[in-house]
PDB file of C-alpha atoms and ligand atoms in Angstrom:
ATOM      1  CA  UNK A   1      16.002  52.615 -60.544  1.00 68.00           C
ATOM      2  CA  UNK A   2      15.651  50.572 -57.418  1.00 78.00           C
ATOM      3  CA  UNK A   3      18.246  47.293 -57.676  1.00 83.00           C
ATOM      4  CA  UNK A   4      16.747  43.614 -56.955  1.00 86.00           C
ATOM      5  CA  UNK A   5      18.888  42.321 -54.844  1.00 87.00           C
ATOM      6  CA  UNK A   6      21.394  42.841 -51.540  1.00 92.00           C
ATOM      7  CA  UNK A   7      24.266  45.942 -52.589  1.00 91.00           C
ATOM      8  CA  UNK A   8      27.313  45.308 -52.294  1.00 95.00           C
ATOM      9  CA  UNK A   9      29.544  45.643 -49.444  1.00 95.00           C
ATOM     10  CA  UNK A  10      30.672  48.934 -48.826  1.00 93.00           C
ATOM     11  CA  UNK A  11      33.147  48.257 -46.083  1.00 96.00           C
ATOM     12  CA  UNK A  12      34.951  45.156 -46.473  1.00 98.00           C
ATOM     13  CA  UNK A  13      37.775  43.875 -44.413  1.00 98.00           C
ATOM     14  CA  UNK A  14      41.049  43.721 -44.733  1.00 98.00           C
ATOM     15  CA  UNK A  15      42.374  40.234 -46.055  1.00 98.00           C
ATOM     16  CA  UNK A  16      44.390  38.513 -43.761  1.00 98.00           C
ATOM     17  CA  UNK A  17      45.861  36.909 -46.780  1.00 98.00           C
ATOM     18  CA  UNK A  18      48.027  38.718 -48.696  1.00 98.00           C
ATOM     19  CA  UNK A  19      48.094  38.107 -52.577  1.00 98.00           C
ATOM     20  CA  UNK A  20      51.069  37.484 -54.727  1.00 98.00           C
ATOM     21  CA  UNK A  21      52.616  40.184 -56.437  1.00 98.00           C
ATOM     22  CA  UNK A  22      50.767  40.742 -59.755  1.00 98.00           C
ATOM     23  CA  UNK A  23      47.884  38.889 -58.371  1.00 99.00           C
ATOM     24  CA  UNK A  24      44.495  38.717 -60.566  1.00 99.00           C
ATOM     25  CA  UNK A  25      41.199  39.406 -59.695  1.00 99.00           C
ATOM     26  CA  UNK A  26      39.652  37.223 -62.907  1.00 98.00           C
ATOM     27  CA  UNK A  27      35.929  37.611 -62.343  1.00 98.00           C
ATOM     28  CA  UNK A  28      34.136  40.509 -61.911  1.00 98.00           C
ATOM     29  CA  UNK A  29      31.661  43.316 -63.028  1.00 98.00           C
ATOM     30  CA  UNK A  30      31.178  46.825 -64.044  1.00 98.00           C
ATOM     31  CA  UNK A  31      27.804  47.825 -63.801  1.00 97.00           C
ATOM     32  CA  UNK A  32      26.752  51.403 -64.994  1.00 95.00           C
ATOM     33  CA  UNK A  33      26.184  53.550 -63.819  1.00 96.00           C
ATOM     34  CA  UNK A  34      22.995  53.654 -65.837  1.00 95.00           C
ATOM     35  CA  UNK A  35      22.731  57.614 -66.967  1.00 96.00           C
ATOM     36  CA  UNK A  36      26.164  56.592 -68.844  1.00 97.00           C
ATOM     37  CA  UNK A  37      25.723  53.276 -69.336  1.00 97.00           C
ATOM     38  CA  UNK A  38      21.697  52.094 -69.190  1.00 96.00           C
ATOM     39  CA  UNK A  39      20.454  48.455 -68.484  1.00 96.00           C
ATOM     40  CA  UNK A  40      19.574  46.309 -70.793  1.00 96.00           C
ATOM     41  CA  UNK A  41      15.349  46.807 -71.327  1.00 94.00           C
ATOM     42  CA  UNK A  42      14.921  43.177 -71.653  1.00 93.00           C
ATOM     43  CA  UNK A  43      17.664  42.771 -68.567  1.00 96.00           C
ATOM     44  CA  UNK A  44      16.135  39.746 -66.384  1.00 95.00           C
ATOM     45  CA  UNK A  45      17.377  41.935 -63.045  1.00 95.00           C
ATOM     46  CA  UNK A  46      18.125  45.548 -62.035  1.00 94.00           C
ATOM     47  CA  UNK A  47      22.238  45.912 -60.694  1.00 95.00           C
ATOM     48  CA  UNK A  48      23.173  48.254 -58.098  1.00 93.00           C
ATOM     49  CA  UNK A  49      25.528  50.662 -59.918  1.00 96.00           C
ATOM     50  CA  UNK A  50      28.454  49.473 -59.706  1.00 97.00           C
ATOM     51  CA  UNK A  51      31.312  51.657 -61.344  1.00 97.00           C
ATOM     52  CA  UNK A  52      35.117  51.196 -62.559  1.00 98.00           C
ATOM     53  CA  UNK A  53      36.430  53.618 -59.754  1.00 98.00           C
ATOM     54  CA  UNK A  54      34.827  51.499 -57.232  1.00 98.00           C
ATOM     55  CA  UNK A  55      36.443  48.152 -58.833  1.00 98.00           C
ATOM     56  CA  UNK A  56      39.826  49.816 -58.944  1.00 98.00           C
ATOM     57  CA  UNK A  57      39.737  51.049 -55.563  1.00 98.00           C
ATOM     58  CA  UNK A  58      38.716  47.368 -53.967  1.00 98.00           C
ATOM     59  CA  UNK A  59      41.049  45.721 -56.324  1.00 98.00           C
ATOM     60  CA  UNK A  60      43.705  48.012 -54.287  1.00 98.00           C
ATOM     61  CA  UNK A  61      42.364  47.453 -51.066  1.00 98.00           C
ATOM     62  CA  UNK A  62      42.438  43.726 -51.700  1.00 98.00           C
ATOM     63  CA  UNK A  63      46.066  43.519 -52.783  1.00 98.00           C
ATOM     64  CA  UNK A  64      45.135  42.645 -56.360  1.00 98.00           C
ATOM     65  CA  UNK A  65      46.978  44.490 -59.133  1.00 98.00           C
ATOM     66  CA  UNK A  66      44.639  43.592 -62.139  1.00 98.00           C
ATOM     67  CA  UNK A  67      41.365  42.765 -62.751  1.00 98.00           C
ATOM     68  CA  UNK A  68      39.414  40.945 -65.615  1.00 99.00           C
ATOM     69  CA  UNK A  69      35.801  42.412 -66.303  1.00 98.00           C
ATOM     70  CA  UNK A  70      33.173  40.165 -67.364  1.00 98.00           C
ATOM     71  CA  UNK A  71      30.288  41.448 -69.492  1.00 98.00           C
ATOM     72  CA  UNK A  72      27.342  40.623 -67.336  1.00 97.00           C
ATOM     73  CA  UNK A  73      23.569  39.621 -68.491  1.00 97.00           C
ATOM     74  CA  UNK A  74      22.204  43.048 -67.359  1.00 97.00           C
ATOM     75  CA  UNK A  75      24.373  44.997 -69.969  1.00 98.00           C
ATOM     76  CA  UNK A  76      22.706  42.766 -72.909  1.00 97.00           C
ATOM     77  CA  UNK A  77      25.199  42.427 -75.514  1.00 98.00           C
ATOM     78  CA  UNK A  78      26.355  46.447 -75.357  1.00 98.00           C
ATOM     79  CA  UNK A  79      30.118  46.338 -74.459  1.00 98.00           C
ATOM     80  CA  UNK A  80      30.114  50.126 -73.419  1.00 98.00           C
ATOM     81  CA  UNK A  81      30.986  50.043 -69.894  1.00 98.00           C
ATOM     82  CA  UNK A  82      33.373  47.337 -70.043  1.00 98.00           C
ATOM     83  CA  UNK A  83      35.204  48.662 -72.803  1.00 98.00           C
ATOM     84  CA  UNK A  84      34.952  52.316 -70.791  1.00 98.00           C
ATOM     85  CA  UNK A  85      36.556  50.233 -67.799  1.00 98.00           C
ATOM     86  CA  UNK A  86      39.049  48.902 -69.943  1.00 98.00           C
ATOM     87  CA  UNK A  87      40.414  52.387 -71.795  1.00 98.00           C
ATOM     88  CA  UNK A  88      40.616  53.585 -67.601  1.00 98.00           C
ATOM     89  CA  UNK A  89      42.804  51.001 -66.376  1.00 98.00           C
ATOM     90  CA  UNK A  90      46.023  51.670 -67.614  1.00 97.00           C
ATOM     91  CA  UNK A  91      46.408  48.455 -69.218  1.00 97.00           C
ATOM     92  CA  UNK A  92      45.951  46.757 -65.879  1.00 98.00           C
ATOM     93  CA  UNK A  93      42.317  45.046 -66.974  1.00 98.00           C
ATOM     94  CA  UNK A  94      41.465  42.302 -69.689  1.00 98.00           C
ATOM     95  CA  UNK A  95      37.523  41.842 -70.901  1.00 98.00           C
ATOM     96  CA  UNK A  96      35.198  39.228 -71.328  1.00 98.00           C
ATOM     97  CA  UNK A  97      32.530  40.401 -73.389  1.00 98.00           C
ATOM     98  CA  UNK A  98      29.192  39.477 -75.112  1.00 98.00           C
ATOM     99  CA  UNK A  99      28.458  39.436 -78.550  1.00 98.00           C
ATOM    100  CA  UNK A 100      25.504  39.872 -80.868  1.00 97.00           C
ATOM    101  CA  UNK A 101      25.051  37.187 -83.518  1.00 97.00           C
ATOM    102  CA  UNK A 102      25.653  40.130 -86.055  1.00 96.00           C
ATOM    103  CA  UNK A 103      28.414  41.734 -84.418  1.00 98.00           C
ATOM    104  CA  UNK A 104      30.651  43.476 -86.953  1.00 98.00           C
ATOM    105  CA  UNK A 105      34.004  42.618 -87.969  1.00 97.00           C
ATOM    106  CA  UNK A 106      35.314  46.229 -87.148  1.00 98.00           C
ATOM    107  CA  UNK A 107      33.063  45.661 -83.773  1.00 98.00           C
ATOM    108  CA  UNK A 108      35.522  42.385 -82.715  1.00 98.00           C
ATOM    109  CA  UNK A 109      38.879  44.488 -84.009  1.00 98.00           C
ATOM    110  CA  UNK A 110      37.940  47.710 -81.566  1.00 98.00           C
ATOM    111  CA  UNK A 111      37.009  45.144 -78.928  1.00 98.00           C
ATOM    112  CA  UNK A 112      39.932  43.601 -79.132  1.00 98.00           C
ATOM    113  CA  UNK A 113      41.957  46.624 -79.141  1.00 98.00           C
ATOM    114  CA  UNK A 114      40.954  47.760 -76.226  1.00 98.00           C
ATOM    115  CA  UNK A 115      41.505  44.070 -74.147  1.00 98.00           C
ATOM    116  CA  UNK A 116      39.065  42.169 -74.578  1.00 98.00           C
ATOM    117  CA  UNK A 117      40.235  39.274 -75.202  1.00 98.00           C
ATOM    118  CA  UNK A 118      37.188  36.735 -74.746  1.00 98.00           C
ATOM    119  CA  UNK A 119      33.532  35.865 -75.585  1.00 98.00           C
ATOM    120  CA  UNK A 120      31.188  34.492 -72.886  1.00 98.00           C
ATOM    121  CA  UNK A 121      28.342  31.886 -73.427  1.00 98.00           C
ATOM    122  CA  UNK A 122      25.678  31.990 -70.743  1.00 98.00           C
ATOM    123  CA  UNK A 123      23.045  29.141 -70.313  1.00 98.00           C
ATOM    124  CA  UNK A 124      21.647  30.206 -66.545  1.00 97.00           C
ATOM    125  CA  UNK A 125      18.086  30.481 -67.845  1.00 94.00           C
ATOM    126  CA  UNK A 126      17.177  32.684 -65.018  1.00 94.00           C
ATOM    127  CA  UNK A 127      19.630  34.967 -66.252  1.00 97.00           C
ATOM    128  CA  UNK A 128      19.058  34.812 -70.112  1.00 96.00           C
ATOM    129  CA  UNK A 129      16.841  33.522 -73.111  1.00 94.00           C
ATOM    130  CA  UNK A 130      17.793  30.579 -74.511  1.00 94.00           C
ATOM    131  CA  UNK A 131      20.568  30.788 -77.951  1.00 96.00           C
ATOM    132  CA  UNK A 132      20.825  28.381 -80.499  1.00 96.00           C
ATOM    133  CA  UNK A 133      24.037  26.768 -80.081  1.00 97.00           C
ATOM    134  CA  UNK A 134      24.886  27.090 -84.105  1.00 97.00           C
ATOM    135  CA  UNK A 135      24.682  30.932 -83.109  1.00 98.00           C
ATOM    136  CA  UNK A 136      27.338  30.161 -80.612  1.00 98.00           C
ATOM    137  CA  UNK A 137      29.755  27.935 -82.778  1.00 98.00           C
ATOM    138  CA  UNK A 138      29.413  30.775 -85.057  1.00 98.00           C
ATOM    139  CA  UNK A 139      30.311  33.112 -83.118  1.00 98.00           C
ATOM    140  CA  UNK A 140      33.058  30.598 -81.470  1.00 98.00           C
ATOM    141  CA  UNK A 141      34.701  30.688 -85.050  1.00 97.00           C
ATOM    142  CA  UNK A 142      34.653  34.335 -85.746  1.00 98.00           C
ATOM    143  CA  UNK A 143      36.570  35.061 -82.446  1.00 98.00           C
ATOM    144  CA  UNK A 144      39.084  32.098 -82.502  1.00 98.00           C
ATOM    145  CA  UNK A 145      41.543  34.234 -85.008  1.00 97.00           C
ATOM    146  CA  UNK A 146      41.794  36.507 -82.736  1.00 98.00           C
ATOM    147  CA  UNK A 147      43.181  34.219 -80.404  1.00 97.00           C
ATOM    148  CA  UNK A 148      40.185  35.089 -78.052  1.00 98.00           C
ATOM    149  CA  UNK A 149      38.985  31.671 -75.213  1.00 98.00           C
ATOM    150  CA  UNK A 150      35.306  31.322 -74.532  1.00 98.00           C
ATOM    151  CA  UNK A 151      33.580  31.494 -70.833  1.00 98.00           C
ATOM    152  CA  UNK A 152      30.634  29.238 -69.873  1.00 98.00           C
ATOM    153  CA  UNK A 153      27.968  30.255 -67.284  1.00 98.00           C
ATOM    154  CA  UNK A 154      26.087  27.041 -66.645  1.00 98.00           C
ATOM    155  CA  UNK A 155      24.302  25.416 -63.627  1.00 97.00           C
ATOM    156  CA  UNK A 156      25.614  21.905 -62.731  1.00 97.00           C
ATOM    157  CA  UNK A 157      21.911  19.935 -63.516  1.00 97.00           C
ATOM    158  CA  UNK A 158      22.983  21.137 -67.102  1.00 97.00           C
ATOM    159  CA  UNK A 159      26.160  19.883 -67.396  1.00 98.00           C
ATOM    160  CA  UNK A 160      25.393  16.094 -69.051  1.00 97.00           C
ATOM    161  CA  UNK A 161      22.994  17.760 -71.761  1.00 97.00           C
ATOM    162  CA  UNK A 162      26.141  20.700 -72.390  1.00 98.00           C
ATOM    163  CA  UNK A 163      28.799  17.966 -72.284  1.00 98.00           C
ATOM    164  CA  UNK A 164      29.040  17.648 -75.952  1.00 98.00           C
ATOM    165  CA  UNK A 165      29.007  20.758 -76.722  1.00 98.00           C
ATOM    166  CA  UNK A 166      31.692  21.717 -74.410  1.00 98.00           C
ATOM    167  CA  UNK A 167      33.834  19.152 -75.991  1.00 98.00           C
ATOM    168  CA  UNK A 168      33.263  20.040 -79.349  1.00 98.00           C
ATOM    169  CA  UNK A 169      33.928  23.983 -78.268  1.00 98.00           C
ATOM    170  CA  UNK A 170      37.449  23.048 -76.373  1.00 98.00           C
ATOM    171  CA  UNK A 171      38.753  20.634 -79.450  1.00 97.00           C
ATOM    172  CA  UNK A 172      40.416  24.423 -80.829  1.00 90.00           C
ATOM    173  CA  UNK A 173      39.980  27.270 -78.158  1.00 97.00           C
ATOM    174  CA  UNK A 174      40.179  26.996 -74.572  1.00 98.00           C
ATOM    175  CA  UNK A 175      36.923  27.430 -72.738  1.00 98.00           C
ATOM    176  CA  UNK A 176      36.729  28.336 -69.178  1.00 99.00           C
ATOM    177  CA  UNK A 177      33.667  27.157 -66.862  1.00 99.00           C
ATOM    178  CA  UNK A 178      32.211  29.880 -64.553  1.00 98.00           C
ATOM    179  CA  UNK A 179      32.473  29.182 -60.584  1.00 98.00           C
ATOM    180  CA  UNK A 180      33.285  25.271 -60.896  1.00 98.00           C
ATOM    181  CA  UNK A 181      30.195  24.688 -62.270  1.00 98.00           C
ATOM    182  CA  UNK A 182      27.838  25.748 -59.969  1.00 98.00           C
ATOM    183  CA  UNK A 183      27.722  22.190 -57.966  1.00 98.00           C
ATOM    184  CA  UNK A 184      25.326  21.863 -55.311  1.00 98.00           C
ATOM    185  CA  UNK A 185      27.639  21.665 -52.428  1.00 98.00           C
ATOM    186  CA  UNK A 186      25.359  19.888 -50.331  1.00 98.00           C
ATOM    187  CA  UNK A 187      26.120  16.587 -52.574  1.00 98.00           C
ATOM    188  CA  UNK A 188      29.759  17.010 -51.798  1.00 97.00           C
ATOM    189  CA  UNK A 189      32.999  16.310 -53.354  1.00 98.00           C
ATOM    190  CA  UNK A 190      32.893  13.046 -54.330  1.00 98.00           C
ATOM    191  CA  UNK A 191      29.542  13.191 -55.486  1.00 97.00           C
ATOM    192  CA  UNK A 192      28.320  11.545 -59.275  1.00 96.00           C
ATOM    193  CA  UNK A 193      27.394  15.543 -60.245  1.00 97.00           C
ATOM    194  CA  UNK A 194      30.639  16.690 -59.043  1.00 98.00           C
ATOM    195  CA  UNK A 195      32.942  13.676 -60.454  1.00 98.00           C
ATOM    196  CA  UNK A 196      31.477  14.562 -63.594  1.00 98.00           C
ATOM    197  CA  UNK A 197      32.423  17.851 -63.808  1.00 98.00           C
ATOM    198  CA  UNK A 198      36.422  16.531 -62.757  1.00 98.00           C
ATOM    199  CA  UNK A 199      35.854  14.352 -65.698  1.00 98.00           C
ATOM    200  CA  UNK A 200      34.774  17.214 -67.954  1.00 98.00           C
ATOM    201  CA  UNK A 201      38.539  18.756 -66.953  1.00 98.00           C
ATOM    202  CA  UNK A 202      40.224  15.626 -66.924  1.00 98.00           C
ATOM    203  CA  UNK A 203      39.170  14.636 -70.614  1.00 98.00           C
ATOM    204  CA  UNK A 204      39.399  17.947 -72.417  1.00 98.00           C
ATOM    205  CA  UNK A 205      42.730  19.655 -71.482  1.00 98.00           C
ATOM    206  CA  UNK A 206      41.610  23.012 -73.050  1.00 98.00           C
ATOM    207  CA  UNK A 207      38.536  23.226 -70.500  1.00 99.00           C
ATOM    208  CA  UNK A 208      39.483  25.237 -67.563  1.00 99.00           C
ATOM    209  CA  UNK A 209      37.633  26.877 -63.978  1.00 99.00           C
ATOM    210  CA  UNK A 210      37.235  29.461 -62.054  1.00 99.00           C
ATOM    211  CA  UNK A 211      37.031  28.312 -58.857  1.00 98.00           C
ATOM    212  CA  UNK A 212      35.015  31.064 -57.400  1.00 98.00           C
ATOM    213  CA  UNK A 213      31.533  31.917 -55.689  1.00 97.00           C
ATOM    214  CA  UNK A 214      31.388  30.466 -52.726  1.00 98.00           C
ATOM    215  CA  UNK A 215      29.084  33.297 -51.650  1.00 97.00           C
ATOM    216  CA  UNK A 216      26.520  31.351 -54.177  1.00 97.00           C
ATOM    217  CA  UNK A 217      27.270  28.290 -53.532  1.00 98.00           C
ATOM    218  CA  UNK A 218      27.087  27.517 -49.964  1.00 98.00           C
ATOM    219  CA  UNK A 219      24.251  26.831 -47.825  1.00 97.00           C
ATOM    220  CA  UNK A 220      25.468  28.520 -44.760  1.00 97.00           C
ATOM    221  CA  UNK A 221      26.737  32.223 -45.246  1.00 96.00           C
ATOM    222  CA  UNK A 222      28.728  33.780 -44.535  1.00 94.00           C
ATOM    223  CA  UNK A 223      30.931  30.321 -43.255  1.00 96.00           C
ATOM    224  CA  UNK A 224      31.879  29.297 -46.731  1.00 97.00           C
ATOM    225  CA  UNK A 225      33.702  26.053 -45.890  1.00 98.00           C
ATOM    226  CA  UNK A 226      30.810  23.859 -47.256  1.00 98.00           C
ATOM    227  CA  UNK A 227      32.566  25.240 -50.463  1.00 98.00           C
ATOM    228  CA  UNK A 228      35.992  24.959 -49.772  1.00 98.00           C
ATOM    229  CA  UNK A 229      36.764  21.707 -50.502  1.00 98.00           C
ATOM    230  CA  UNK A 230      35.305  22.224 -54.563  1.00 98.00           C
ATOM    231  CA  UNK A 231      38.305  25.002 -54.853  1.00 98.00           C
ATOM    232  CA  UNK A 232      40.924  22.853 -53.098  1.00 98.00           C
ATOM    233  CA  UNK A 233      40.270  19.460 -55.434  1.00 98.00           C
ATOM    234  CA  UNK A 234      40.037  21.925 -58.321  1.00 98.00           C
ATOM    235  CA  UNK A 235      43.152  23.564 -58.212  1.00 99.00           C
ATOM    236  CA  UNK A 236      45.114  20.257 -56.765  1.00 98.00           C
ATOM    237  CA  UNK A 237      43.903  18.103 -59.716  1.00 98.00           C
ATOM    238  CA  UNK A 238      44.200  20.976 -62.056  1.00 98.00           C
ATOM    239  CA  UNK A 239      46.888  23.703 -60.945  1.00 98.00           C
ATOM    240  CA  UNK A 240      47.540  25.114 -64.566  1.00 98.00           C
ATOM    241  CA  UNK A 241      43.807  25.355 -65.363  1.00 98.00           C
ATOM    242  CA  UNK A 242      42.228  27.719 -62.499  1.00 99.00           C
ATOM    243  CA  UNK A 243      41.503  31.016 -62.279  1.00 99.00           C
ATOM    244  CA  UNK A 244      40.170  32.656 -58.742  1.00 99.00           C
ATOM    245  CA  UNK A 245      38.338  35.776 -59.014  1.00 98.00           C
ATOM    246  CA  UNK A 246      36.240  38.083 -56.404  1.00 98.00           C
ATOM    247  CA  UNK A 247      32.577  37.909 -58.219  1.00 98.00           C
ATOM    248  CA  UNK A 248      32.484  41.470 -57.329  1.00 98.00           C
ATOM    249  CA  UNK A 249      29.802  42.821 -57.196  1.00 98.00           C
ATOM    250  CA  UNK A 250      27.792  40.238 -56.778  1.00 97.00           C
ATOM    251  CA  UNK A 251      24.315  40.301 -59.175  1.00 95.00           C
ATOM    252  CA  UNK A 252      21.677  38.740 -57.833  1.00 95.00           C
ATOM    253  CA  UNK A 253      22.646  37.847 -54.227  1.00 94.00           C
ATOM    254  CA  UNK A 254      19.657  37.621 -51.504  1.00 92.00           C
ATOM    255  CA  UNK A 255      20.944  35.723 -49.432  1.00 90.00           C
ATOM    256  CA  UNK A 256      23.744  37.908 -47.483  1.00 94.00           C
ATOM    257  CA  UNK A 257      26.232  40.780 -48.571  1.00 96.00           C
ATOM    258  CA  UNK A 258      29.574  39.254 -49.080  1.00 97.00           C
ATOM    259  CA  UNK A 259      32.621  40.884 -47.627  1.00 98.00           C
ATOM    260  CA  UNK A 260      34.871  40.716 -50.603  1.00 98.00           C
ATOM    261  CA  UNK A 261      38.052  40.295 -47.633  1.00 98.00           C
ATOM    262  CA  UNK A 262      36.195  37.317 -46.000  1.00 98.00           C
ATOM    263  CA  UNK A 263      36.023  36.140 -49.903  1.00 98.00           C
ATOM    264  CA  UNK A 264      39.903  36.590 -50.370  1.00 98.00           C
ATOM    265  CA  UNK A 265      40.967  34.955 -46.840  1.00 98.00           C
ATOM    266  CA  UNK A 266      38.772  31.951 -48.716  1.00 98.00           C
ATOM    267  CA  UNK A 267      41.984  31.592 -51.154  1.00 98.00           C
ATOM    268  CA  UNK A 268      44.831  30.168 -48.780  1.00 98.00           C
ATOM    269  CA  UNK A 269      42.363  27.128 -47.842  1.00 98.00           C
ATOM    270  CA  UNK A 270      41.558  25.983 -51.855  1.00 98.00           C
ATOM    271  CA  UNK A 271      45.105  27.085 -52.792  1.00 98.00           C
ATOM    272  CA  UNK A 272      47.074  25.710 -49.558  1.00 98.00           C
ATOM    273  CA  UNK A 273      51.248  26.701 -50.550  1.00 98.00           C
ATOM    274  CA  UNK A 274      52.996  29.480 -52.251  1.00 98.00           C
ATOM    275  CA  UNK A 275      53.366  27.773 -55.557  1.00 98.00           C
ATOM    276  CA  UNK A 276      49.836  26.646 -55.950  1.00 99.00           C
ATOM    277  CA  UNK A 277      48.130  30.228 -54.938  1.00 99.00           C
ATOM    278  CA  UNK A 278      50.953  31.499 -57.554  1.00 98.00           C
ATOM    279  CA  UNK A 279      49.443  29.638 -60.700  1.00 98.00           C
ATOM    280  CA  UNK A 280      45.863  30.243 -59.643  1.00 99.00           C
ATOM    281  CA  UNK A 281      46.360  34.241 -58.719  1.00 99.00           C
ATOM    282  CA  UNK A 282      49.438  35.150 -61.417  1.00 98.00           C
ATOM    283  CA  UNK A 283      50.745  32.730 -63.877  1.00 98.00           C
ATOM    284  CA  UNK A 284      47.642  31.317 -64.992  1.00 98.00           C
ATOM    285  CA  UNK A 285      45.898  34.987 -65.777  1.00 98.00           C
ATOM    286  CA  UNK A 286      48.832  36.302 -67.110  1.00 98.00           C
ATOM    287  CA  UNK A 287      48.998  32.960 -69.572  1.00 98.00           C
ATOM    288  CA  UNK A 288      44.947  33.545 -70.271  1.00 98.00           C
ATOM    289  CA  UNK A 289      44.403  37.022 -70.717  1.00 98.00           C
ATOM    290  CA  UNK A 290      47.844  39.032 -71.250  1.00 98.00           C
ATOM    291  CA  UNK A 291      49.672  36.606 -73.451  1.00 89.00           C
TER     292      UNK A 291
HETATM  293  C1  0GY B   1      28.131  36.076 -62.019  1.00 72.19           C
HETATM  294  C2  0GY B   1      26.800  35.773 -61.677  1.00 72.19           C
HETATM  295  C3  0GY B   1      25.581  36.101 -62.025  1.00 72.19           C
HETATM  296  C4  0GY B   1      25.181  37.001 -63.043  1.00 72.19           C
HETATM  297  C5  0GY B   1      25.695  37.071 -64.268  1.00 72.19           C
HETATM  298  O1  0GY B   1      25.611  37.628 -66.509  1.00 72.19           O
HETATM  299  C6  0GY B   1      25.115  37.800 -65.401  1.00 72.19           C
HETATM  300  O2  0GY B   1      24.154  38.540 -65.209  1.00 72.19           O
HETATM  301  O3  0GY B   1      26.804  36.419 -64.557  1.00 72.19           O
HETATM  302  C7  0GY B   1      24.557  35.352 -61.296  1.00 72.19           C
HETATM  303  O4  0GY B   1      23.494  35.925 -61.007  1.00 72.19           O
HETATM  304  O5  0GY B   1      24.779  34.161 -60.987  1.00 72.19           O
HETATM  305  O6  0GY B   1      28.758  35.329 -62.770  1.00 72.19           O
HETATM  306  O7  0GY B   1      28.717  37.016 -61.502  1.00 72.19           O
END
């Protein structure tokens, strides 16, 4: 099965920055490999394989002891893989996952069991069909005993018609927004798209970020410092609330193949002292996903 889109690195650098001890990776992928674990038939793209041994080993490379695996569009709403990454890791991966609208109460129990510890809402409509937000709320109230948060994957043109949603969402469980967003960088920082989404954070103290993806969101790979300054207001305005993570292995990208060390050098320049890169990289996963 031919993939439709770039692979993913195979040779990264080394980081020149060196993560904190117990650093996090908090967004990325398994994919497959699809004679274990097939795609999705109604999948809107074909993933390079993209297996747990070859997570683990970058996560080593890159100085990053743990990792948090997000169930991706491709997989559908079959947990296998992730879960199969989760029982490898020795404890040292949490799990995002997505769920059916009739997902089983034993279903959410082994899920949690073995990590996962979240539920993720996507709205990129290149990416999936449109769900009814009642199934979401639904499904929003069947995790929240079992203390799970909720991840949102929208684009930023959707954010005003979302807003209220969001809201009502982060009144009881903490929801965290998918790579800040997805603002178009070229409108910059102080932008009305981009203030909006600062007031989104700024309003609801249960909404958090990941401020991640610069790989997507510039317009001049591989230079990502168009993006920069997104991370850097991010996690100055909101250092308890942001979560960096690698995007590994990066679904969908035509652009260029992203050198997952260029991506972590990225993290000194949003996250500029000791302390800060310290809540974004350790204390702020560990509070998320391992409390
Ligand atoms: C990501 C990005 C993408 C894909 C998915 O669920 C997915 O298929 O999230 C994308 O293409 O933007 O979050 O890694």
């Amino acid at each position: 099965m031919d993939p439709d889109y770039l692979p993913f690195h195979e040779n990264p650098k080394k980081p020149d920055y060196v993560p904190p001890v117990g650093a996090v990776d908090s967004h990325c992928h398994v994919f497959g490999p699809a004679n274990l674990f097939p795609y999705h038939p109604n999948r809107k793209y074909t993933p390079c394989d993209a297996p747990k041994e070859s997570l683990f080993a970058l996560r080593d490379f890159l100085g990053f002891e743990k990792n948090v695996i997000v169930q991706a569009s491709c997989h559908g709403t079959n947990n296998a893989a992730l879960v199969d990454a989760l029982n490898s890791a020795d404890g040292a991966a949490r799990g995002v996952s997505v769920l059916s609208p009739d997902v089983s109460d034993e279903e959410l129990n082994a899920l949690n069991l073995a990590g996962v510890c979240g539920v993720r809402f996507n709205f990129v409509k290149r990416l999936v069909d449109s769900t009814p937000r009642s199934v979401f709320e639904t499904l929003a109230s069947r995790v929240k005993p079992l203390g799970w948060h909720i991840v949102v994957y929208f684009e930023s043109p959707d954010l005003e018609d979302l807003r209220p949603f969001l809201e009502s969402l982060a009144r009881d469980q903490i929801v965290v927004v998918d790579h800040m967003g997805r603002p178009d960088v070229g409108l910059g920082v102080e932008s009305k798209e981009f203030q909006s989404f600062i007031s989104l954070l700024d309003q609801n103290e249960n909404i958090w970020t990941k401020v991640s993806c610069p790989e997507r969101l510039t317009n001049q790979a591989p230079d990502y410092s168009d993006v920069t300054p997104f991370g850097k207001a991010l996690v100055e305005t909101f250092p308890d609330r942001v979560l960096w993570g690698t995007d590994w292995p990066h679904p969908n990208m035509t652009s260029h193949i992203p050198d997952d060390g260029s991506l972590v050098d990225v993290i000194p320049e949003i996250a500029v002292n000791d302390d800060l890169q310290r809540r974004l990289l350790v204390d702020n996963p560990m509070r998320l996903y391992w409390k």
